[in-house]
Amino acid sequence: MHYSERLLGYVKRAEQTTQAAKERALREFGLTPAQQTALAVLSDHQGITAAQLARECAVTPQTMNSTLSRLEKAGLIARAPHPMHGTLVEIRTTEAGRSLFARADARVAELDAALSDEFTPGELKTLRAMLDRVAAAARRQEGSRA
């Protein structure tokens, strides 16, 4: 099979173009997709550690620390020692971070809706299930190579 016809190519092109669209949508807010994702996870899990946040965002701890440093410098997050476990550092969004995230996430939701509108509800359900299957198959392949 020619490389341009491989499933991996279709998945990669879809990922690249949707991420580029997300980058454009977030540009007006001064956020990157990685920063928006971190703020999204924090919106549901205030007080988690950088290591936990890295796992939730599927990035390395080093990448997450870089993202958090930029968010902290912008005043969007705050880090503080855990009240009971002094060696742990909790991360929380600031009021400015929550406000910016709400506006940026609304724009990302609009983009998601516009992309979703290209499909019927049944097609969208099928697409999500198929993408989940692709991810599961890739994880199995990764595990079989270890």
Tab-separated table of C-alpha atoms in Angstrom:
chain	number	residue	atom	x	y	z
A	1	MET	CA	0.000	0.000	0.000
A	2	HIS	CA	1.294	3.445	-0.861
A	3	TYR	CA	2.220	5.525	2.195
A	4	SER	CA	-0.401	8.153	1.297
A	5	GLU	CA	-3.132	5.539	1.697
A	6	ARG	CA	-2.075	4.269	5.121
A	7	LEU	CA	-4.355	4.806	8.107
A	8	LEU	CA	-1.506	6.463	9.982
A	9	GLY	CA	-1.322	9.167	7.321
A	10	TYR	CA	-5.037	9.942	7.548
A	11	VAL	CA	-4.902	10.116	11.333
A	12	LYS	CA	-1.803	12.351	11.231
A	13	ARG	CA	-3.321	14.746	8.672
A	14	ALA	CA	-6.524	15.023	10.696
A	15	GLU	CA	-4.544	15.660	13.874
A	16	GLN	CA	-2.312	18.269	12.249
A	17	THR	CA	-5.128	20.216	10.632
A	18	THR	CA	-7.383	20.163	13.693
A	19	GLN	CA	-4.510	21.244	15.958
A	20	ALA	CA	-3.676	24.075	13.534
A	21	ALA	CA	-7.321	25.188	13.668
A	22	LYS	CA	-7.209	25.028	17.478
A	23	GLU	CA	-3.989	27.078	17.515
A	24	ARG	CA	-5.644	29.763	15.378
A	25	ALA	CA	-8.714	29.782	17.634
A	26	LEU	CA	-6.570	30.199	20.763
A	27	ARG	CA	-4.216	32.809	19.345
A	28	GLU	CA	-6.525	35.690	20.284
A	29	PHE	CA	-6.308	34.546	23.919
A	30	GLY	CA	-2.517	34.234	23.914
A	31	LEU	CA	-2.720	30.514	24.692
A	32	THR	CA	-1.217	27.486	23.022
A	33	PRO	CA	-3.194	24.245	22.693
A	34	ALA	CA	-0.935	22.704	25.353
A	35	GLN	CA	-1.670	25.546	27.767
A	36	GLN	CA	-5.407	25.354	27.069
A	37	THR	CA	-5.349	21.609	27.685
A	38	ALA	CA	-3.528	22.090	30.989
A	39	LEU	CA	-6.059	24.725	32.057
A	40	ALA	CA	-8.896	22.412	30.994
A	41	VAL	CA	-7.605	19.596	33.197
A	42	LEU	CA	-6.993	22.026	36.063
A	43	SER	CA	-10.559	23.291	35.738
A	44	ASP	CA	-11.695	19.812	36.769
A	45	HIS	CA	-8.813	18.949	39.119
A	46	GLN	CA	-7.713	21.993	41.121
A	47	GLY	CA	-4.804	21.224	43.403
A	48	ILE	CA	-3.193	18.372	41.463
A	49	THR	CA	0.564	18.046	41.106
A	50	ALA	CA	2.601	18.705	37.984
A	51	ALA	CA	3.235	14.966	37.603
A	52	GLN	CA	-0.488	14.203	37.760
A	53	LEU	CA	-1.219	16.995	35.309
A	54	ALA	CA	1.438	15.704	32.904
A	55	ARG	CA	-0.161	12.241	32.969
A	56	GLU	CA	-3.649	13.680	32.394
A	57	CYS	CA	-2.369	15.733	29.442
A	58	ALA	CA	-0.273	12.841	28.057
A	59	VAL	CA	2.992	14.795	28.049
A	60	THR	CA	6.323	14.373	29.778
A	61	PRO	CA	6.914	16.004	33.166
A	62	GLN	CA	9.546	18.234	31.535
A	63	THR	CA	7.063	19.457	28.922
A	64	MET	CA	4.456	20.096	31.604
A	65	ASN	CA	6.913	22.052	33.762
A	66	SER	CA	7.686	24.287	30.796
A	67	THR	CA	3.965	24.826	30.139
A	68	LEU	CA	3.324	25.552	33.820
A	69	SER	CA	6.192	28.035	34.000
A	70	ARG	CA	4.667	30.051	31.154
A	71	LEU	CA	1.183	29.869	32.708
A	72	GLU	CA	2.547	30.945	36.092
A	73	LYS	CA	4.525	33.822	34.562
A	74	ALA	CA	1.290	34.996	32.890
A	75	GLY	CA	-0.513	34.875	36.249
A	76	LEU	CA	-2.911	32.130	35.115
A	77	ILE	CA	-1.890	29.498	37.672
A	78	ALA	CA	-0.395	29.461	41.149
A	79	ARG	CA	1.687	26.778	42.800
A	80	ALA	CA	1.647	26.229	46.558
A	81	PRO	CA	2.805	23.516	48.965
A	82	HIS	CA	0.181	20.873	49.721
A	83	PRO	CA	-1.337	21.639	53.150
A	84	MET	CA	-0.788	18.097	54.468
A	85	HIS	CA	2.075	16.776	52.328
A	86	GLY	CA	4.670	19.513	52.367
A	87	THR	CA	6.855	17.893	49.721
A	88	LEU	CA	4.047	18.068	47.139
A	89	VAL	CA	3.199	21.219	45.227
A	90	GLU	CA	-0.413	21.853	44.264
A	91	ILE	CA	-1.355	23.716	41.129
A	92	ARG	CA	-4.472	25.839	40.943
A	93	THR	CA	-5.801	28.281	38.404
A	94	THR	CA	-5.989	31.910	39.457
A	95	GLU	CA	-9.088	34.023	38.934
A	96	ALA	CA	-7.434	35.420	35.793
A	97	GLY	CA	-6.691	31.862	34.637
A	98	ARG	CA	-10.268	30.728	35.200
A	99	SER	CA	-11.622	33.747	33.346
A	100	LEU	CA	-9.275	33.364	30.377
A	101	PHE	CA	-9.866	29.625	30.230
A	102	ALA	CA	-13.649	30.092	30.175
A	103	ARG	CA	-13.421	32.450	27.194
A	104	ALA	CA	-10.834	30.383	25.336
A	105	ASP	CA	-12.660	27.123	25.996
A	106	ALA	CA	-15.881	28.629	24.644
A	107	ARG	CA	-14.012	29.378	21.408
A	108	VAL	CA	-12.609	25.818	21.280
A	109	ALA	CA	-16.143	24.487	21.872
A	110	GLU	CA	-17.339	26.564	18.887
A	111	LEU	CA	-14.594	25.040	16.739
A	112	ASP	CA	-15.492	21.556	17.951
A	113	ALA	CA	-19.156	22.164	17.135
A	114	ALA	CA	-18.272	23.430	13.655
A	115	LEU	CA	-16.187	20.313	12.982
A	116	SER	CA	-18.898	18.078	14.440
A	117	ASP	CA	-21.539	19.728	12.238
A	118	GLU	CA	-19.888	18.063	9.238
A	119	PHE	CA	-21.286	14.739	10.474
A	120	THR	CA	-24.670	13.340	11.347
A	121	PRO	CA	-25.070	12.329	15.003
A	122	GLY	CA	-24.699	8.678	13.992
A	123	GLU	CA	-21.576	9.369	11.951
A	124	LEU	CA	-20.082	11.312	14.823
A	125	LYS	CA	-20.755	8.470	17.242
A	126	THR	CA	-19.177	6.020	14.793
A	127	LEU	CA	-16.172	8.283	14.202
A	128	ARG	CA	-15.516	8.609	17.923
A	129	ALA	CA	-15.788	4.845	18.391
A	130	MET	CA	-13.470	4.201	15.456
A	131	LEU	CA	-10.872	6.675	16.709
A	132	ASP	CA	-11.041	5.020	20.138
A	133	ARG	CA	-10.377	1.687	18.415
A	134	VAL	CA	-7.390	3.133	16.540
A	135	ALA	CA	-5.961	4.447	19.824
A	136	ALA	CA	-6.564	1.118	21.585
A	137	ALA	CA	-4.912	-0.815	18.740
A	138	ALA	CA	-1.902	1.536	18.850
A	139	ARG	CA	-1.586	1.020	22.623
A	140	ARG	CA	-1.669	-2.751	22.107
A	141	GLN	CA	1.074	-2.493	19.488
A	142	GLU	CA	3.142	-0.322	21.813
A	143	GLY	CA	2.716	-2.909	24.581
A	144	SER	CA	3.666	-5.814	22.339
A	145	ARG	CA	6.984	-4.122	21.455
A	146	ALA	CA	8.049	-3.545	25.068
